[in-house]
Short mmCIF file of C-alpha atoms and ligand atoms in Angstrom, two decimals:
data_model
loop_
_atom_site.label_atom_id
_atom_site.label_comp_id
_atom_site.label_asym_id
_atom_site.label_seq_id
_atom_site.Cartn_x
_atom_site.Cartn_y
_atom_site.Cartn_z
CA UNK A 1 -9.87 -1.05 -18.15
CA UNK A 2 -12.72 -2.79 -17.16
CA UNK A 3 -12.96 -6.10 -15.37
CA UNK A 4 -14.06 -7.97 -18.37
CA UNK A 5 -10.17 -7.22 -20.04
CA UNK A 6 -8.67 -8.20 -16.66
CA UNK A 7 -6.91 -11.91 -16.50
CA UNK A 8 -7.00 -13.62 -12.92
CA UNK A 9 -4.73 -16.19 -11.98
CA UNK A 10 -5.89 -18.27 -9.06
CA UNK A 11 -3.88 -20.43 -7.60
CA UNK A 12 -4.77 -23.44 -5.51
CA UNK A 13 -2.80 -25.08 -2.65
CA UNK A 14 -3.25 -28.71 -1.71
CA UNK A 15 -5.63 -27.55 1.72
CA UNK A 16 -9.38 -29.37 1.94
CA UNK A 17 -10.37 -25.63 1.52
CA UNK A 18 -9.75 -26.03 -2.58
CA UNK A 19 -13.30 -27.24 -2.91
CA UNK A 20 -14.37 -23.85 -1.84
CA UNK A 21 -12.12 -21.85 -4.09
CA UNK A 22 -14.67 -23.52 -6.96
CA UNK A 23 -17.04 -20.81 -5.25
CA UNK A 24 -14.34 -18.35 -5.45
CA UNK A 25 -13.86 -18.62 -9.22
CA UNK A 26 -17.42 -18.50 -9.79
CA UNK A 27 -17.81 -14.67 -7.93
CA UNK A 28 -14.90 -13.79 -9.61
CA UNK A 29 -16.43 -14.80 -13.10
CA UNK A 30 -19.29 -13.00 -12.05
CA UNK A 31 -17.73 -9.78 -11.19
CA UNK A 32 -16.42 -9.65 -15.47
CA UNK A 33 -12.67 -11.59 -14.40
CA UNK A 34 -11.27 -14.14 -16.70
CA UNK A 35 -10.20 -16.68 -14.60
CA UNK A 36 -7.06 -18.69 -15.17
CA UNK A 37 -6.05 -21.82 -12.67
CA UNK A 38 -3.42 -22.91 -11.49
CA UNK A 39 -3.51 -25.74 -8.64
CA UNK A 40 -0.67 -27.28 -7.60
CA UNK A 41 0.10 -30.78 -8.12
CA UNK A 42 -0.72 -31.94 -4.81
CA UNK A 43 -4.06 -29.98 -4.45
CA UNK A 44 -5.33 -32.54 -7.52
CA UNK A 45 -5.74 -34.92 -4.25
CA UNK A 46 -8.70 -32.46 -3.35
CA UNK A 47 -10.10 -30.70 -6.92
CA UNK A 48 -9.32 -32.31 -10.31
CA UNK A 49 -8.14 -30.86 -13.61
CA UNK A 50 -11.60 -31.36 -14.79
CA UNK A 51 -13.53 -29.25 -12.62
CA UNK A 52 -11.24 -26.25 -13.05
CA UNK A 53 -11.21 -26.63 -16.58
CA UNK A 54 -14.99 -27.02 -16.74
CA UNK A 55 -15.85 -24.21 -14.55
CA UNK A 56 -13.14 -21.66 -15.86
CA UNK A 57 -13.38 -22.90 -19.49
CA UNK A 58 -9.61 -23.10 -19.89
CA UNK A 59 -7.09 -25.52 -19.74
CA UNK A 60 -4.98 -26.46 -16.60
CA UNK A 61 -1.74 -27.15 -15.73
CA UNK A 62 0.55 -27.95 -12.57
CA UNK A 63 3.82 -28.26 -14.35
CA UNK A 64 5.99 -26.18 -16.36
CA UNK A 65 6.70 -29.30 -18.45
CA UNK A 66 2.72 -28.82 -20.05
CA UNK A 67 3.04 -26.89 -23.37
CA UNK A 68 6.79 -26.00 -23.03
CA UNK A 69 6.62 -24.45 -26.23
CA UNK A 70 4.05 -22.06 -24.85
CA UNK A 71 6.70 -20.84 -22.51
CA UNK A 72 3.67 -20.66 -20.03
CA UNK A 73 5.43 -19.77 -16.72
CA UNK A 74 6.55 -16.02 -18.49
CA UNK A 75 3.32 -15.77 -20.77
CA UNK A 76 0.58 -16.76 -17.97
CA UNK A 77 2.76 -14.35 -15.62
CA UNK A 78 3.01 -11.72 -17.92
CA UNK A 79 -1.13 -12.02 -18.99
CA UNK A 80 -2.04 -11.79 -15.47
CA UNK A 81 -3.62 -8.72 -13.85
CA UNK A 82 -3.92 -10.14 -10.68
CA UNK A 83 -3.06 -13.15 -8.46
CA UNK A 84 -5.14 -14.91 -5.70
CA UNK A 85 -4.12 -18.01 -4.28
CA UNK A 86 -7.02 -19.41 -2.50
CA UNK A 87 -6.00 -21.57 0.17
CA UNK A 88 -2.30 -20.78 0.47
CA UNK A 89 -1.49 -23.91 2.64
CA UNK A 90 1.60 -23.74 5.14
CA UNK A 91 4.39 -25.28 2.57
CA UNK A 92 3.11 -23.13 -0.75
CA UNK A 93 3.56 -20.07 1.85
CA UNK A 94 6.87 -21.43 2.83
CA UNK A 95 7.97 -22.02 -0.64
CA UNK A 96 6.75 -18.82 -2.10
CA UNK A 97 8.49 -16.90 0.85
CA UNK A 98 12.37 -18.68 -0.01
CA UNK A 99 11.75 -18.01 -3.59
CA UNK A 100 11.46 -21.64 -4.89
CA UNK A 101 9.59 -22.85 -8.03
CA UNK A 102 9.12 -25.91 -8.40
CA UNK A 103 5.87 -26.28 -9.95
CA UNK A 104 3.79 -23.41 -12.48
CA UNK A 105 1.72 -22.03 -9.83
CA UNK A 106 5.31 -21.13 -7.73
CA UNK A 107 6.84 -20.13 -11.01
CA UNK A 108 4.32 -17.44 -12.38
CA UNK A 109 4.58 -16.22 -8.71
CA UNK A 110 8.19 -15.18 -9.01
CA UNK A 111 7.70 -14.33 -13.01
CA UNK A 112 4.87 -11.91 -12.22
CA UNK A 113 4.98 -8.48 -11.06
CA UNK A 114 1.24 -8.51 -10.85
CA UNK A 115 -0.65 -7.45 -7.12
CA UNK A 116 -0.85 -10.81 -5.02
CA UNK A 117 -3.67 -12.09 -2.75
CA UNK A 118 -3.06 -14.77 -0.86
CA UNK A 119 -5.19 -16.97 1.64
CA UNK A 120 -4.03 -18.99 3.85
CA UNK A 121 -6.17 -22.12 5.55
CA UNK A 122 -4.42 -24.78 7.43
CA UNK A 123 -4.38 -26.85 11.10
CA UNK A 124 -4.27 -23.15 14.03
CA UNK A 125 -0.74 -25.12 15.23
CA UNK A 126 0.66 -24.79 11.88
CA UNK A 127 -0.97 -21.10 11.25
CA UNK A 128 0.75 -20.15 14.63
CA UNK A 129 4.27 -22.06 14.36
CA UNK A 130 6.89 -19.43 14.29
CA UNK A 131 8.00 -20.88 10.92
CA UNK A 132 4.87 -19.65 9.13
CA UNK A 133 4.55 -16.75 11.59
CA UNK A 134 7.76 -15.68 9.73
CA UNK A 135 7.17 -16.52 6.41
CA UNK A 136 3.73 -14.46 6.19
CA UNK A 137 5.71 -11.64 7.89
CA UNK A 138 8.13 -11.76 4.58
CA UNK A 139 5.77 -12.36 2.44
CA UNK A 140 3.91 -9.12 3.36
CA UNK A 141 7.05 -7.28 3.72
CA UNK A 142 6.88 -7.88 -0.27
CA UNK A 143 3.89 -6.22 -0.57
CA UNK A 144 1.49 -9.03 -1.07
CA UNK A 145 -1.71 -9.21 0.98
CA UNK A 146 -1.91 -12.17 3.04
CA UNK A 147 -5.49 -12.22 4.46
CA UNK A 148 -6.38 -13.74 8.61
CA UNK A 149 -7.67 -17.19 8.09
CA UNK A 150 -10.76 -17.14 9.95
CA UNK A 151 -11.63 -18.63 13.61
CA UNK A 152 -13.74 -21.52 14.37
CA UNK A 153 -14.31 -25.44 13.86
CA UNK A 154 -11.98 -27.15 11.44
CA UNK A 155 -11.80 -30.15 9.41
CA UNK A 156 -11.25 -32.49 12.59
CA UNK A 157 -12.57 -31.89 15.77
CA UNK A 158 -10.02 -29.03 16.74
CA UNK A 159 -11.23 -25.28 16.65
CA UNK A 160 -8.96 -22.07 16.42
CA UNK A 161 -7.56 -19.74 13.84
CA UNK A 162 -6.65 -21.51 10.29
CA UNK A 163 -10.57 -21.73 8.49
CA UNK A 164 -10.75 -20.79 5.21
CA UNK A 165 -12.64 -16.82 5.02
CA UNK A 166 -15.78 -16.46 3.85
CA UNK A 167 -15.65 -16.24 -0.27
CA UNK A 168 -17.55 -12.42 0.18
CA UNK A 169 -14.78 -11.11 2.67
CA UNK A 170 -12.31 -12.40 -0.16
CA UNK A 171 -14.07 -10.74 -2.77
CA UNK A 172 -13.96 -7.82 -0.64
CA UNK A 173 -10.46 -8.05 -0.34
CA UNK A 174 -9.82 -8.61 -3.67
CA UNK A 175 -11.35 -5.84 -4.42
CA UNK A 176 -8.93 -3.88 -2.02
CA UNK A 177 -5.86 -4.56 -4.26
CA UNK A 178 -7.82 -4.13 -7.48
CA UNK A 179 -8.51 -0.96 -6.71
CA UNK A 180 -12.48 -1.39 -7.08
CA UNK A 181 -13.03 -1.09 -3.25
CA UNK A 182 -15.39 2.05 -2.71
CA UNK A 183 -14.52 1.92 1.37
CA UNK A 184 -14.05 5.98 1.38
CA UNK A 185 -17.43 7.21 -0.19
CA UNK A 186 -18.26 9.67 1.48
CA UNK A 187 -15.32 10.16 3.59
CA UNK A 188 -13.00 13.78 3.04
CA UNK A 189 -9.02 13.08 2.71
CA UNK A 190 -7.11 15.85 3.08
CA UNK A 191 -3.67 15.32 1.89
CA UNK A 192 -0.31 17.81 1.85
CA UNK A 193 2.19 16.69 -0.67
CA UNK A 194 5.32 17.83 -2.30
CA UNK A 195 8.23 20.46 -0.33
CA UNK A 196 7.66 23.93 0.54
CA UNK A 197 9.94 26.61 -0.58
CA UNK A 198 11.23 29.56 1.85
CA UNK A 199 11.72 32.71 0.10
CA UNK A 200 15.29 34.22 0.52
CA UNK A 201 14.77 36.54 -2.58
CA UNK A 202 12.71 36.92 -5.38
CA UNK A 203 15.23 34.41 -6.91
CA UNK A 204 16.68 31.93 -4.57
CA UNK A 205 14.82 29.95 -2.12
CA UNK A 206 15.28 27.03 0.78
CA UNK A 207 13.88 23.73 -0.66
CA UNK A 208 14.09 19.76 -0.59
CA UNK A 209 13.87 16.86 -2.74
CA UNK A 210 10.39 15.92 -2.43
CA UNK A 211 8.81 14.90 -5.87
CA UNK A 212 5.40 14.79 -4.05
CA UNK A 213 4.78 11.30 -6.40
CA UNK A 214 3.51 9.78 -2.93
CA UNK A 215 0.96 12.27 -2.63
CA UNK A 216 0.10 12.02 -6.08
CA UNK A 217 -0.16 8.09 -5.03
CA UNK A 218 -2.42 8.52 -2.29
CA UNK A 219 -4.37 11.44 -3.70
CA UNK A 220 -5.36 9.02 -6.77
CA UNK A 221 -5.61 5.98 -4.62
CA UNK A 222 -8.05 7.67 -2.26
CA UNK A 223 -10.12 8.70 -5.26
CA UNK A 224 -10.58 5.36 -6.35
CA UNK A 225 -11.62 4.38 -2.83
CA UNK A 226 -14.37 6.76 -3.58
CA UNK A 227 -12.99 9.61 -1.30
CA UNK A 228 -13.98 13.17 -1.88
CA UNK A 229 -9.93 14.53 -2.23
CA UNK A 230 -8.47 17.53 -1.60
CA UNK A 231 -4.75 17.81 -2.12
CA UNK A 232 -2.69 20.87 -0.44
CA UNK A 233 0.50 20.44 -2.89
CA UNK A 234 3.63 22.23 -2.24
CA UNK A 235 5.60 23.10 -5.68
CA UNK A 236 4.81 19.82 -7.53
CA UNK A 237 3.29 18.28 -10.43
CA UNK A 238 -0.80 17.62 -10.12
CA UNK A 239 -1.74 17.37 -13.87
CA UNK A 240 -2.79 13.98 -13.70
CA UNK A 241 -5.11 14.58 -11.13
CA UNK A 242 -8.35 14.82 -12.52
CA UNK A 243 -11.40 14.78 -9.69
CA UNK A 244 -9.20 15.70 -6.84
CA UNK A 245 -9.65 19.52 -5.81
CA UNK A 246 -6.04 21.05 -5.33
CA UNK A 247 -4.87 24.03 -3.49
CA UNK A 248 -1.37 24.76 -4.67
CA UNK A 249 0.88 26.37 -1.96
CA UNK A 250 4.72 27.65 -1.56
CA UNK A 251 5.82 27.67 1.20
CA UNK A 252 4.83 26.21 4.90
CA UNK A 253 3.17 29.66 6.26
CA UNK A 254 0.86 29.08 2.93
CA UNK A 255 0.22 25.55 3.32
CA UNK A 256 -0.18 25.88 6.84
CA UNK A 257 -3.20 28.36 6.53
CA UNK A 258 -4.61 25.91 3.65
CA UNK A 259 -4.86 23.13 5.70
CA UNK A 260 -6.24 25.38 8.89
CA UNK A 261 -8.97 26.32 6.80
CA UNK A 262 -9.55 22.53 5.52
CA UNK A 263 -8.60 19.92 8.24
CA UNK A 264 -12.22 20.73 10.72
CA UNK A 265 -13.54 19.68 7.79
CA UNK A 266 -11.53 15.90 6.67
CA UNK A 267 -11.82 12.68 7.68
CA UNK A 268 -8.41 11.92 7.26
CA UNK A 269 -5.35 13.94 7.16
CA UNK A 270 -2.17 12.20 5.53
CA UNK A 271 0.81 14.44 5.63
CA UNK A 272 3.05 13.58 3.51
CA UNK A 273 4.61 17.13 2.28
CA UNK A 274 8.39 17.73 3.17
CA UNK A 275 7.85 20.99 5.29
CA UNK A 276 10.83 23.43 5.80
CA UNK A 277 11.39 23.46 9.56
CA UNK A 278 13.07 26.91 9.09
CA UNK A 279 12.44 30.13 6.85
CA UNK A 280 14.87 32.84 6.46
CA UNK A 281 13.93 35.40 8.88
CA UNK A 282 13.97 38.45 6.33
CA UNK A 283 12.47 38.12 2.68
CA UNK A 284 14.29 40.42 0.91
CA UNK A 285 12.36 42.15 -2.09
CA UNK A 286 15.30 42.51 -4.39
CA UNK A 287 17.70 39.88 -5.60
CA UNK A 288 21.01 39.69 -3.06
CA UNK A 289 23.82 41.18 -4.69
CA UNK A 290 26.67 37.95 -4.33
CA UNK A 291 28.97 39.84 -2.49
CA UNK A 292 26.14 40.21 0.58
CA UNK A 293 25.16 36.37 0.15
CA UNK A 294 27.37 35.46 3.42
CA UNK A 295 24.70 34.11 5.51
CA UNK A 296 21.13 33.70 5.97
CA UNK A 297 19.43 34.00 9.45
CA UNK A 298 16.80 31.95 10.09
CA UNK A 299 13.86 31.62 12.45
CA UNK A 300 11.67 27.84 12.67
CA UNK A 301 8.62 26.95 11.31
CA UNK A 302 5.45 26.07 12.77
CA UNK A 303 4.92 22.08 12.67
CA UNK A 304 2.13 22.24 10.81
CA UNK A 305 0.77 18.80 11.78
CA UNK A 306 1.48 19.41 15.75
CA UNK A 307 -0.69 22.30 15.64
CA UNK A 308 -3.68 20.56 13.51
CA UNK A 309 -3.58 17.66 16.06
CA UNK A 310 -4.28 19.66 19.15
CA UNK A 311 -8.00 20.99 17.37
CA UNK A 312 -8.51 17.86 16.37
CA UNK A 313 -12.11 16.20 16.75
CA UNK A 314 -12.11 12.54 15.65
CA UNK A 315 -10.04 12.87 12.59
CA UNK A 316 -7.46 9.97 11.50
CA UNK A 317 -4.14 11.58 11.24
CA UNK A 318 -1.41 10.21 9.08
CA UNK A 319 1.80 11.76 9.13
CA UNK A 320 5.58 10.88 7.05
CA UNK A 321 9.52 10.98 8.89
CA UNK A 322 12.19 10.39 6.04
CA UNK A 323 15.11 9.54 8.27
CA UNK A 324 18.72 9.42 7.61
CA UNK A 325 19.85 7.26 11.15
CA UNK A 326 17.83 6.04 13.81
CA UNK A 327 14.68 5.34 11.97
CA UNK A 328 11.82 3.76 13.68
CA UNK A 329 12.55 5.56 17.58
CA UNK A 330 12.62 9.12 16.00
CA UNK A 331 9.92 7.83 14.41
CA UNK A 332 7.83 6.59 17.32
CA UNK A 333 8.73 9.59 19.45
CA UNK A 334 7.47 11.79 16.37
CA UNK A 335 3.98 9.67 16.15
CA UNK A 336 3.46 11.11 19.90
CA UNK A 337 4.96 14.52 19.84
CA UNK A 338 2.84 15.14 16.57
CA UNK A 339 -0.37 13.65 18.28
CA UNK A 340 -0.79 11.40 14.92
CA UNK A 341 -2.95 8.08 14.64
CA UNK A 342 0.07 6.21 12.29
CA UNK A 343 3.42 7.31 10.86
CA UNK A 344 5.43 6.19 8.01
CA UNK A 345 8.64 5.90 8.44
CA UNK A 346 11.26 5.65 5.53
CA UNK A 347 14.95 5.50 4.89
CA UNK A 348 16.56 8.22 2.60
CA UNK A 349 19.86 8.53 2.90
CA UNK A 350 22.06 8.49 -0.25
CA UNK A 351 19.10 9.55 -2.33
CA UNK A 352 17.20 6.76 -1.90
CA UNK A 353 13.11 7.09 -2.19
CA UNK A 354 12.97 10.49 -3.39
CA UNK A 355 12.04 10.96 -6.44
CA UNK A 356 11.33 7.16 -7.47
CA UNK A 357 8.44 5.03 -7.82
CA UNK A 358 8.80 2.38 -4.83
CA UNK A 359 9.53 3.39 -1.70
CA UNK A 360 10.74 0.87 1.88
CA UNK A 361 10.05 1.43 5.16
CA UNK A 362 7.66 0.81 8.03
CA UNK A 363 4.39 2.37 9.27
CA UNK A 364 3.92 2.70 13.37
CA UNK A 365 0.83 3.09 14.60
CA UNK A 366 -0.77 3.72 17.72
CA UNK A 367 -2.38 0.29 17.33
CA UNK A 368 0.99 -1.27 17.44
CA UNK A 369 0.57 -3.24 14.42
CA UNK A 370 3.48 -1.78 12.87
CA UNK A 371 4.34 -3.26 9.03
CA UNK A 372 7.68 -3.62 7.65
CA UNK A 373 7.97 -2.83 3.90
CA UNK A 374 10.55 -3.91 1.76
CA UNK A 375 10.99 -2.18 -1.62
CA UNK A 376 7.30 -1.71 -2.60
CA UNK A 377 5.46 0.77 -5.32
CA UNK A 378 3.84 3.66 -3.88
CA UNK A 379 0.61 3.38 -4.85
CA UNK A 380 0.85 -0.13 -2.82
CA UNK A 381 1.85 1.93 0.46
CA UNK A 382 -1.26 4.80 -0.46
CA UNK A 383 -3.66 1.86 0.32
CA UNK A 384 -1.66 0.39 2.86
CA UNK A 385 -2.37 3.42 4.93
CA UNK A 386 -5.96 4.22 3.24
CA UNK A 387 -6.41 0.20 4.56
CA UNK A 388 -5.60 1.89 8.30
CA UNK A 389 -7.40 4.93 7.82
CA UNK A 390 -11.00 3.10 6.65
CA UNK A 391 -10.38 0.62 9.83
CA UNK A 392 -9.87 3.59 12.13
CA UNK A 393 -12.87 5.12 10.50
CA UNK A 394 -14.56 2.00 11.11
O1 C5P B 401 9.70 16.49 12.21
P1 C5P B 401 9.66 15.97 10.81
O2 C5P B 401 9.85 17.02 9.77
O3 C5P B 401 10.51 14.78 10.55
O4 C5P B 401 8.15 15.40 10.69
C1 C5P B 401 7.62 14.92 9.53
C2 C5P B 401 6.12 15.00 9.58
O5 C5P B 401 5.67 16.22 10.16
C3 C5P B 401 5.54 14.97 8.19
O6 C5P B 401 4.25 14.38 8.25
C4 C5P B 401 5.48 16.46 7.86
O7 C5P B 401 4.53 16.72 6.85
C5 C5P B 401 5.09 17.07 9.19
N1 C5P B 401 5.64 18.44 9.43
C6 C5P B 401 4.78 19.51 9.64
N2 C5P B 401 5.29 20.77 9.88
C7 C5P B 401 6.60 20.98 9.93
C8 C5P B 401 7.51 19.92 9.72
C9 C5P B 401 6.99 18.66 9.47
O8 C5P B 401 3.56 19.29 9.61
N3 C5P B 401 7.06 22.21 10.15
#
């Protein structure tokens, strides 16, 4: 689709800031988006109804009461391929984090499943009240990207954090959840997906449940970032992978000597394949009668990303734990042992995660800026960690 079919909703908070989201929808119109706004009824103190609806060309409304038969709130939110609310002042934040709607902007917000940008700008004492330091932290948990108002001199006399970004590091971020950003040209991502399968017989084998969709996520994400990809993928499905070179592997002495050969040369390694920590010690060549099928012996695995970490030379390493207890420490323990840059962490007991399109959990870093994700796609969590991987990269 190109940005010239793609409908923008931008929504605008009663801040001083509003004037320069007129700026905002300009660039936007510029880069091919049809612009759609929404201010609320407040932020009319600030920009009228008849600038936004000269410079976007369309109509405006604050209410859901405008055009009921239009059944705007669901239409508008259903059009939409993408949200920005530019600024996002204290109380819109507040109201979009409990769920309320009590104006259209709010509404569409809850109607729409579409990827949200929002930006704050508002007085550093009410950017850093625990109040809003909580609500952002929900808010994100959602999956929405809530940018770092910039620091500096603000309306008054006071200075600190809470000015309005620049309109191009917007853009830029905009283009972050559009998919358009090209932050990885040039850049190698290795990536291991799917689980590997340990050979009993010619028949029967030790597996898990991993679908490899998240590596099929990142793989495709990464390529739109502009990454040259290479997937390692471990008994999964890579059709729709056009562009990204794939190495397909069984089991985790085959991927391990794939990604040997390939990691001195990546960027970034994101590990996301379920590896067997055990293979039966003896493959036998013919099929086990039943009546010897008693037991299997086994003998452990190498772990894979351990060993790649202790040759590494300035790669970012990105590694997975699915956990059924005890999450985030076995986690963080595993983020050292492993010698990774970031882990993510998720939560799959009774079947949860495998297998499905949205995934919840949390990514640790070494940074300490760890991120708590409720139930979000996985494509969203792919640039979530491609986001850490081009700031490590710098
Ligand atoms: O120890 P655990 O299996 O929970 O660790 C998960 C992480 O370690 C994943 O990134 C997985 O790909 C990697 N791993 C590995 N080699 C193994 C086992 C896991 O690289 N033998």
């Amino acid at each position: 689709m190109s940005a010239s079919n793609r409908e923008v909703v931008l929504g605008v908070g009663a801040g001083i800031a509003a004037y320069k989201s007129c700026e905002l929808l300009r660039r936007l119109q510029d880069r091919g988006y049809t612009v759609t706004v929404v201010p609320t009824p407040s932020s009319l103190n600030f920009v009228g109804s008849a600038t936004w609806e000269a410079l976007s060309g369309r109509p405006v409304s604050t209410e859901v009461w405008d055009n009921v038969h239009e059944v705007s709130h669901i239409s508008l939110a259903q059009k939409a391929d993408f949200f920005v609310i530019a600024p996002a002042t204290a109380d819109l934040i507040a109201r979009i984090a409990m769920g309320r709607a009590d104006d259209l902007l709010t509404n569409l917000v809850l109607a729409s499943e579409a990827p949200l940008l929002i930006v704050p700008a508002m007085h550093p004492a009410m950017w850093l009240d625990p109040a809003t330091i909580a609500n952002v932290q929900t808010l994100r948990s959602r999956g929405y990207v809530v940018m770092e108002p910039e620091t500096g001199r603000l309306t008054g006399r006071d200075s600190g954090q809470g000015r309005f970004p620049e309109t191009s590091s917007i853009i830029e971020k905009f283009d972050v959840i559009t998919g358009n950003v090209r932050d990885l040209v040039g850049k190698r991502v290795l990536i291991s997906g799917g689980g590997t399968r340990e050979a009993i017989d010619p028949v029967r084998f030790i597996g898990n449940r991993s679908s490899g969709k998240q590596a099929v996520a990142l793989a495709s994400a990464a390529l739109l970032r502009g990454a040259d990809v290479h997937l390692v993928a471990a008994n999964m499905s890579t059709e729709e992978l056009g562009g990204v070179t794939v190495t397909e592997v069984e089991s985790a002495q085959e991927m391990h000597q794939a990604l040997l050969h390939e990691f001195p040369l990546c960027d970034v390694l994101v590990m996301c394949a379920a590896v067997a920590d055990a293979k039966p010690t003896q493959r036998f060549t013919e099929k086990i009668k039943k009546t010897f099928l008693t037991s299997i012996n086994l003998e452990p695995n190498p772990d894979i990303v351990a060993e790649l970490s202790k040759t590494k030379q300035g790669q970012i390493m990105i590694g997975f734990a699915a956990e059924t207890s005890h999450h985030t420490e076995a986690a963080r323990s595993k983020l050292v042992a492993k010698g990774l840059d970031a882990i993510y962490v998720n939560d799959v007991s009774d079947g949860a995660i495998f297998g499905k399109d949205t995934t919840q959990g949390m990514i640790l870093s070494r940074t300490g800026a760890d991120i708590a994700l409720k139930e979000v796609s996985k494509d969203a969590l792919a640039h979530l960690l491609l986001d850490y991987a081009a700031r490590q990269l710098g």
